[in-house]
XYZ file of N, CA, C and O in Angstrom:
604
model
N -27.865 29.851 -6.587
C -26.758 27.922 -6.999
C -25.960 28.316 -8.202
O -26.375 27.384 -8.633
N -26.656 28.603 -9.439
C -26.027 29.307 -10.848
C -24.332 28.610 -10.795
O -24.572 28.981 -11.409
N -23.539 28.870 -9.623
C -22.826 28.672 -9.741
C -22.256 27.553 -9.957
O -21.358 26.982 -10.691
N -23.163 26.330 -9.751
C -22.303 24.951 -9.934
C -23.037 24.742 -11.572
O -22.712 23.561 -12.420
N -24.195 25.471 -11.545
C -24.157 25.561 -13.419
C -23.062 25.497 -14.187
O -22.449 25.984 -15.272
N -22.155 26.579 -13.813
C -20.434 27.328 -13.770
C -19.426 25.336 -14.602
O -18.769 25.304 -13.088
N -18.643 25.135 -15.802
C -18.366 24.433 -16.039
C -16.985 24.570 -15.195
O -15.899 23.246 -14.896
N -16.243 24.927 -16.321
C -15.397 25.661 -15.997
C -14.640 25.552 -14.576
O -13.883 24.842 -13.525
N -15.300 26.556 -13.711
C -15.124 25.895 -12.171
C -15.481 25.064 -11.964
O -14.263 24.859 -10.493
N -16.492 24.224 -11.822
C -17.393 23.544 -11.360
C -15.932 22.142 -11.841
O -15.673 21.316 -10.340
N -15.025 22.432 -12.757
C -14.929 20.951 -12.770
C -13.487 21.406 -12.706
O -12.333 20.197 -12.055
N -12.858 22.951 -11.817
C -11.413 22.838 -11.978
C -11.344 22.668 -10.446
O -10.324 22.241 -9.456
N -12.649 22.851 -9.150
C -12.557 22.718 -8.307
C -12.836 21.276 -7.374
O -11.743 20.536 -6.443
N -13.029 20.624 -8.668
C -13.022 19.404 -8.359
C -11.552 18.682 -8.720
O -11.566 16.978 -7.561
N -11.352 18.782 -9.576
C -10.175 18.450 -10.092
C -9.075 18.830 -9.063
O -8.418 17.916 -8.339
N -9.074 20.034 -8.306
C -8.826 20.308 -7.065
C -8.106 19.246 -6.121
O -7.175 18.924 -5.546
N -10.189 18.851 -5.794
C -10.294 18.416 -4.525
C -9.705 17.256 -4.578
O -8.930 16.519 -3.952
N -9.716 16.530 -5.895
C -9.360 15.017 -5.941
C -8.749 14.759 -6.340
O -7.797 14.207 -5.681
N -7.427 16.002 -6.522
C -5.488 15.241 -6.881
C -5.494 15.280 -5.686
O -4.529 14.696 -5.023
N -5.995 16.030 -4.512
C -5.816 16.508 -3.021
C -6.228 14.804 -2.786
O -4.980 14.534 -1.963
N -7.299 14.432 -2.441
C -7.335 13.195 -1.710
C -6.606 12.215 -2.219
O -6.982 11.013 -1.437
N -6.288 12.176 -3.439
C -6.024 10.973 -3.997
C -3.988 11.150 -3.659
O -3.759 9.946 -3.625
N -3.472 12.082 -3.015
C -2.273 11.735 -2.473
C -2.531 10.720 -1.577
O -0.969 10.148 -1.474
N -2.940 10.920 -0.853
C -3.053 9.589 0.069
C -3.270 8.380 -0.257
O -2.076 8.024 0.229
N -4.142 7.671 -0.660
C -3.338 6.558 -1.165
C -2.323 5.899 -2.084
O -1.751 4.854 -2.145
N -2.343 7.097 -3.400
C -0.806 7.218 -3.625
C 0.090 7.026 -2.880
O 1.329 6.289 -3.181
N 0.103 7.448 -1.731
C 1.541 7.387 -1.157
C 1.501 6.419 0.018
O 2.957 5.159 -0.358
N 0.473 5.326 0.691
C 0.630 4.415 0.961
C 1.136 3.558 -0.186
O 1.275 2.856 0.623
N 0.596 3.480 -1.099
C 0.890 1.601 -2.265
C 2.501 2.807 -1.806
O 3.395 1.505 -2.877
N 3.140 3.621 -3.464
C 4.679 3.719 -2.742
C 5.137 3.431 -1.532
O 5.839 3.191 -1.691
N 4.764 4.325 -0.880
C 5.804 4.672 0.344
C 5.341 3.408 1.714
O 5.843 3.857 2.737
N 4.322 3.062 1.661
C 4.167 1.968 2.405
C 3.930 2.742 3.813
O 3.699 1.971 4.544
N 2.914 3.983 3.777
C 2.926 4.678 5.134
C 1.418 5.639 4.505
O 1.213 5.884 4.240
N 0.772 5.783 6.188
C -0.082 6.217 5.817
C 0.129 7.733 6.405
O 0.594 8.083 7.214
N -0.667 9.263 5.711
C -0.197 9.794 6.011
C -1.372 11.384 5.506
O -1.501 11.985 4.165
N -2.402 10.927 5.986
C -3.592 11.972 6.142
C -3.095 13.143 6.290
O -3.776 14.596 4.745
N -1.931 13.483 6.110
C -1.911 15.247 5.971
C -1.771 16.216 4.445
O -1.938 17.107 4.203
N -0.785 14.616 4.092
C -0.925 14.848 2.295
C -1.702 16.178 1.828
O -1.983 16.102 1.075
N -3.503 14.596 2.781
C -4.177 15.781 1.543
C -4.806 17.002 1.257
O -5.450 17.987 0.718
N -4.193 17.743 2.242
C -4.667 19.722 2.518
C -2.795 20.569 2.447
O -3.291 21.690 3.045
N -1.519 19.684 2.190
C 0.000 19.477 2.123
C -0.088 19.541 0.647
O -1.295 19.509 -0.448
N 1.259 20.488 0.651
C 1.511 20.672 -0.925
C 2.507 19.905 -1.109
O 3.617 18.682 -0.427
N 2.630 19.261 -2.695
C 3.563 18.689 -3.231
C 2.796 17.667 -3.531
O 1.818 17.315 -3.346
N 3.346 16.328 -3.407
C 3.357 14.943 -4.021
C 2.384 14.647 -5.242
O 1.924 15.236 -6.181
N 2.080 13.736 -5.286
C 1.173 12.903 -7.204
C -0.246 12.755 -6.694
O -0.327 12.464 -5.998
N -0.975 13.277 -7.180
C -0.177 14.152 -8.945
C -0.649 15.927 -8.269
O -1.048 16.446 -6.873
N -0.007 16.983 -8.755
C 0.161 18.357 -8.438
C -1.964 18.721 -8.318
O -2.438 18.638 -9.819
N -2.069 18.468 -7.717
C -3.855 18.874 -7.476
C -3.433 20.661 -7.887
O -4.512 21.117 -8.623
N -2.505 22.131 -8.128
C -2.272 22.689 -8.739
C -2.000 22.778 -10.542
O -3.229 23.300 -11.026
N -1.238 21.759 -11.088
C -1.452 20.879 -12.448
C -2.803 20.964 -12.299
O -3.675 20.714 -14.006
N -3.950 19.877 -11.966
C -5.102 19.101 -12.130
C -5.546 20.757 -12.055
O -6.348 20.285 -12.901
N -6.199 21.519 -11.385
C -7.196 22.178 -11.276
C -7.074 23.517 -12.511
O -7.784 23.691 -13.678
N -5.351 23.301 -12.822
C -5.053 24.781 -13.939
C -5.635 24.121 -15.142
O -6.034 24.682 -16.128
N -4.795 22.734 -15.676
C -5.546 22.012 -16.504
C -6.640 21.722 -17.054
O -7.595 22.329 -17.635
N -7.394 21.578 -15.817
C -8.836 20.916 -15.563
C -9.843 22.138 -16.167
O -10.551 21.640 -17.149
N -9.309 23.711 -15.845
C -9.813 25.081 -15.871
C -9.680 24.857 -17.523
O -10.790 24.947 -17.665
N -8.294 25.361 -18.149
C -8.006 24.999 -19.577
C -9.300 23.947 -19.578
O -9.829 24.306 -21.369
N -9.656 22.746 -19.841
C -9.806 21.868 -20.729
C -11.218 22.143 -20.729
O -12.058 22.241 -21.815
N -11.936 22.212 -19.884
C -13.617 23.117 -19.621
C -14.120 24.246 -19.798
O -15.024 24.896 -20.821
N -13.394 24.772 -20.456
C -13.034 26.151 -21.238
C -13.164 25.464 -22.610
O -13.669 26.229 -23.538
N -12.045 24.735 -23.167
C -11.710 24.794 -24.448
C -13.332 24.111 -24.996
O -13.506 24.060 -26.277
N -13.335 23.297 -24.063
C -14.997 22.782 -24.063
C -16.184 23.307 -24.375
O -16.616 22.714 -24.765
N -16.309 24.306 -23.947
C -17.563 25.254 -23.268
C -17.074 25.908 -24.759
O -18.171 27.077 -25.064
N -16.507 26.725 -24.736
C -16.152 28.054 -25.148
C -15.245 27.459 -26.731
O -15.333 28.911 -27.551
N -14.741 26.978 -27.414
C -13.787 26.755 -27.847
C -12.338 27.113 -28.056
O -11.915 27.672 -27.441
N -11.796 26.429 -29.028
C -10.222 26.303 -28.853
C -9.585 27.168 -29.449
O -8.120 28.152 -29.385
N -10.803 27.994 -30.163
C -10.252 29.550 -30.366
C -10.546 31.134 -29.702
O -10.446 32.003 -29.908
N -10.738 30.591 -28.353
C -11.567 31.360 -27.567
C -10.580 32.241 -27.086
O -9.468 31.301 -26.804
N -10.253 33.069 -26.881
C -9.776 34.247 -26.106
C -9.539 33.893 -24.316
O -8.538 33.779 -23.760
N -10.223 33.150 -23.752
C -10.396 33.132 -22.473
C -9.484 31.783 -23.093
O -8.683 31.508 -21.296
N -9.847 30.781 -23.491
C -8.795 29.138 -23.458
C -7.633 29.551 -24.245
O -6.518 29.512 -23.274
N -7.230 31.322 -24.826
C -5.718 31.236 -25.102
C -4.950 32.267 -23.701
O -4.076 31.434 -22.808
N -5.770 32.406 -22.650
C -6.060 33.672 -21.115
C -5.240 31.736 -20.298
O -3.687 31.822 -19.369
N -6.402 31.229 -20.439
C -6.260 30.457 -19.320
C -5.106 29.075 -19.799
O -4.795 28.751 -18.173
N -5.358 28.992 -20.602
C -3.359 28.126 -21.255
C -2.489 28.691 -21.197
O -1.792 28.497 -20.047
N -2.630 30.011 -21.064
C -1.077 29.947 -20.924
C -0.997 30.805 -18.848
O 0.508 30.202 -18.742
N -2.012 30.516 -18.402
C -2.443 30.603 -16.600
C -1.667 29.645 -16.245
O -1.216 29.303 -15.436
N -2.242 28.318 -16.970
C -2.520 26.962 -17.024
C -0.384 26.689 -17.132
O -0.027 26.098 -16.171
N 0.183 27.651 -17.512
C 1.426 26.766 -17.947
C 2.122 27.198 -17.074
O 3.249 27.033 -16.592
N 2.269 28.253 -16.602
C 2.762 29.353 -15.903
C 2.507 28.858 -14.791
O 3.935 28.731 -13.287
N 1.372 28.180 -14.191
C 0.934 28.076 -12.968
C 1.679 26.205 -12.486
O 2.449 25.279 -12.370
N 2.549 25.671 -14.258
C 2.397 24.140 -13.796
C 4.115 24.463 -13.642
O 4.873 24.128 -13.875
N 4.991 25.650 -14.792
C 6.037 26.072 -14.546
C 6.694 26.258 -12.588
O 7.517 25.515 -12.882
N 5.284 27.186 -12.205
C 6.654 27.568 -11.444
C 6.092 26.015 -10.272
O 6.920 25.848 -9.633
N 5.060 24.950 -10.463
C 5.084 24.246 -9.556
C 6.639 23.154 -9.463
O 6.719 22.678 -8.476
N 6.896 22.979 -10.897
C 7.932 22.008 -11.292
C 9.093 22.561 -11.144
O 10.387 21.818 -10.998
N 9.407 24.267 -11.370
C 11.024 25.030 -10.685
C 10.819 25.788 -9.765
O 11.552 25.030 -9.133
N 10.145 27.136 -9.951
C 10.445 27.465 -8.975
C 10.484 27.396 -7.057
O 10.759 27.160 -6.343
N 9.045 26.487 -7.039
C 8.217 25.800 -6.111
C 9.537 24.675 -5.469
O 9.680 24.318 -4.357
N 9.861 23.757 -6.205
C 10.504 22.582 -6.025
C 12.530 22.579 -5.761
O 12.596 22.067 -4.802
N 12.131 23.658 -6.843
C 13.264 24.209 -6.440
C 14.186 25.219 -4.838
O 13.975 24.709 -3.801
N 13.017 25.621 -4.376
C 12.281 26.255 -2.980
C 13.030 25.357 -2.098
O 13.661 25.555 -0.757
N 11.793 24.033 -2.119
C 11.874 22.761 -1.831
C 13.533 22.434 -0.910
O 13.383 21.675 -0.206
N 13.866 22.196 -2.735
C 15.249 21.987 -2.566
C 16.160 22.599 -1.371
O 17.571 21.815 -0.433
N 16.053 23.633 -1.440
C 16.334 25.418 -0.721
C 16.454 24.957 0.964
O 17.506 24.183 1.746
N 15.497 24.386 1.574
C 15.088 24.231 2.817
C 15.418 22.738 3.182
O 15.883 22.718 3.874
N 15.357 21.870 2.128
C 16.031 20.550 2.480
C 17.146 20.484 2.763
O 17.893 19.964 3.767
N 18.318 21.116 1.866
C 19.458 21.780 2.053
C 20.220 22.676 3.862
O 20.892 22.141 4.983
N 18.742 23.533 3.642
C 19.456 24.539 4.695
C 18.713 23.380 6.213
O 19.553 24.033 7.174
N 17.772 22.755 6.146
C 17.323 21.391 6.931
C 18.711 20.602 8.008
O 19.292 20.568 8.516
N 20.253 20.266 6.907
C 20.977 19.307 7.076
C 21.665 20.337 7.781
O 22.391 19.612 8.446
N 21.455 21.752 6.923
C 22.808 22.278 7.931
C 22.541 22.505 9.125
O 23.006 22.754 9.903
N 21.532 23.498 8.998
C 21.191 23.309 10.886
C 21.008 21.950 11.367
O 21.816 22.053 12.573
N 21.117 21.083 11.561
C 21.187 19.960 11.869
C 22.743 19.458 12.303
O 22.655 18.827 13.492
N 23.196 19.541 11.409
C 24.582 18.976 11.392
C 25.665 20.382 11.297
O 26.873 20.105 12.090
N 25.504 21.224 12.422
C 26.368 22.177 12.684
C 25.545 22.735 14.746
O 24.797 23.503 14.282
N 25.660 21.669 15.196
C 25.167 22.155 16.688
C 24.819 23.337 17.363
O 23.848 24.352 17.959
N 26.911 23.537 16.370
C 26.378 24.919 17.581
C 25.334 26.420 16.450
O 25.768 27.010 17.014
N 24.517 26.438 15.530
C 23.813 27.325 15.317
C 22.830 26.558 16.335
O 21.061 27.889 16.473
N 22.447 25.559 17.269
C 20.894 25.722 17.707
C 21.256 26.266 19.368
O 21.107 25.676 20.555
N 22.653 27.043 19.969
C 22.994 27.444 21.057
C 21.347 27.708 22.136
O 20.631 28.420 20.623
N 21.316 27.556 22.920
C 20.197 28.488 23.833
C 20.304 30.270 23.644
O 19.372 30.568 23.778
N 21.104 30.724 23.616
C 21.008 31.826 23.774
C 21.118 31.803 22.344
O 20.924 34.115 21.970
N 21.398 31.241 21.342
C 21.042 31.769 19.778
C 19.946 32.708 19.175
O 18.622 32.326 19.923
N 19.429 32.093 17.533
C 17.853 32.249 17.151
C 17.312 30.743 17.219
O 18.624 30.003 16.970
N 16.071 30.437 17.765
C 15.649 29.248 17.942
C 15.094 29.244 16.071
O 15.178 29.697 15.602
N 16.092 27.417 15.370
C 15.998 27.660 14.076
C 14.704 26.319 14.792
O 14.651 25.628 14.944
N 13.925 26.775 13.279
C 12.717 26.129 12.785
C 12.972 25.227 11.735
O 13.485 25.279 10.208
N 13.000 23.687 11.718
C 12.405 22.547 10.015
C 11.633 23.130 9.717
O 11.033 23.916 9.632
N 12.568 24.023 8.471
C 11.544 24.179 6.611
C 10.547 23.665 6.723
O 11.599 22.185 6.251
N 9.556 23.792 5.645
C 8.929 22.476 5.307
C 9.550 22.038 3.450
O 10.105 23.828 2.524
N 9.801 21.224 3.581
C 10.648 20.694 2.299
C 9.779 20.422 0.651
O 10.137 20.784 -0.363
N 8.953 19.759 1.045
C 7.933 19.353 -0.033
C 7.294 20.302 -0.426
O 5.735 20.348 0.006
N 7.789 21.611 -0.448
C 6.884 22.615 -1.931
C 6.166 22.374 -3.469
O 5.162 22.994 -3.315
N 7.423 22.158 -3.492
C 7.202 22.321 -5.187
C 6.454 20.254 -6.377
O 7.003 19.233 -5.104
N 6.648 19.429 -7.166
C 6.616 18.688 -7.572
C 7.819 19.048 -8.553
O 8.551 19.477 -9.368
N 7.622 17.450 -8.616
C 8.359 16.517 -9.692
C 7.692 17.012 -10.801
O 6.719 17.190 -11.328
N 8.612 16.816 -12.373
C 8.240 17.698 -13.128
C 7.268 16.241 -13.963
O 5.818 16.462 -14.661
N 7.428 14.862 -13.085
C 6.161 13.744 -13.647
C 5.251 14.026 -12.745
O 4.023 13.562 -13.262
N 4.753 14.178 -11.773
C 4.011 14.922 -10.636
C 3.813 16.142 -11.066
O 1.741 16.270 -11.307
N 3.856 16.873 -11.804
C 2.672 18.125 -12.702
C 2.031 17.272 -14.019
O 0.716 18.244 -14.228
N 2.894 16.449 -14.780
C 2.658 16.155 -15.883
C 1.019 15.373 -15.496
O -0.488 15.317 -16.688
N 1.785 14.143 -14.229
C -0.440 13.330 -13.928
C -0.809 14.878 -13.729
O -2.298 13.924 -13.979
N -0.678 16.026 -12.810
C -1.767 16.376 -11.999
C -2.490 16.973 -13.144
O -4.017 16.879 -13.849
N -1.054 17.004 -14.411
C -1.962 18.219 -15.356
C -3.492 16.447 -16.399
O -3.850 17.036 -17.050
N -3.183 15.665 -16.533
C -3.025 14.901 -17.248
C -5.074 14.546 -16.856
O -5.761 14.219 -17.251
N -4.533 13.893 -15.000
C -6.135 13.842 -14.264
C -7.165 15.362 -13.941
O -7.738 14.893 -14.738
N -6.405 15.854 -14.768
C -7.294 17.828 -14.562
C -8.093 18.760 -15.840
O -9.815 17.653 -16.315
N -7.206 17.608 -16.843
C -7.984 17.464 -17.955
C -8.907 16.297 -18.266
O -9.521 16.216 -18.730
N -8.235 14.420 -17.455
C -9.200 14.004 -17.405
C -10.796 13.826 -16.879
O -12.231 13.614 -16.948
N -10.362 15.095 -16.073
C -11.641 14.918 -14.961
C -13.084 15.844 -15.266
O -13.868 16.172 -15.120
N -11.867 16.864 -16.427
C -12.751 17.735 -17.259
C -13.658 17.075 -17.993
O -14.928 17.485 -18.565
N -13.183 16.348 -18.796
C -13.596 15.305 -19.464
C -15.377 14.397 -19.086
O -16.537 14.456 -20.125
N -14.588 13.936 -18.411
C -16.065 13.320 -17.840
C -16.368 13.686 -17.115
O -18.334 13.142 -17.325
N -16.010 14.367 -16.881
C -17.831 16.115 -16.192
C -18.815 16.471 -17.058
O -19.773 15.650 -17.456
N -18.044 16.590 -18.583
C -18.620 17.323 -19.645
C -20.315 16.233 -19.998
O -20.808 16.554 -20.363
N -18.998 14.983 -20.521
C -19.835 13.889 -21.074
C -20.808 13.197 -19.740
O -21.575 12.893 -20.393
N -20.270 13.515 -18.026
C -21.972 13.416 -17.320
C -21.997 14.154 -16.837
O -23.791 13.841 -16.979
N -21.660 14.955 -16.433
C -23.019 16.084 -15.960
C -23.792 17.062 -16.841
O -24.850 17.752 -16.841
N -22.883 17.934 -17.543
C -22.944 18.841 -18.028
C -23.213 19.357 -19.860
O -23.336 19.524 -20.512
N -23.371 17.579 -19.894
C -23.751 17.575 -21.596
C -24.984 17.665 -21.500
O -26.146 17.371 -21.234
């Protein structure tokens, strides 16, 4: 059970799980709808990918120092993760939304003898504010854990 003493790993996992779970009440507040599926899905507020990456980076910075090579690696990988969440994955979701609208508005695509059209998942990425919120949330989790459990 030495793994539970690995502060960076535990911080990242807790941040990721907490960010996923908090999406449900956030959605209830903003959209007035209860959607438990958000707890295991992609997209939404806050970004759990950003929370995990930023939490890992912050925990490494706290435990190994901001001048360590490990912190540098974590920082670069976090930046890539967050850029991907707000950029590439978000645009893939926008493309999916566009393709879904085309398939619904063109009944000839849905002929019985043609290929079956499936609706594409649209909520793939994040708006920049969701990525930023996830990063702040993740850093906060690392700081909180460090001063409460690992200090």
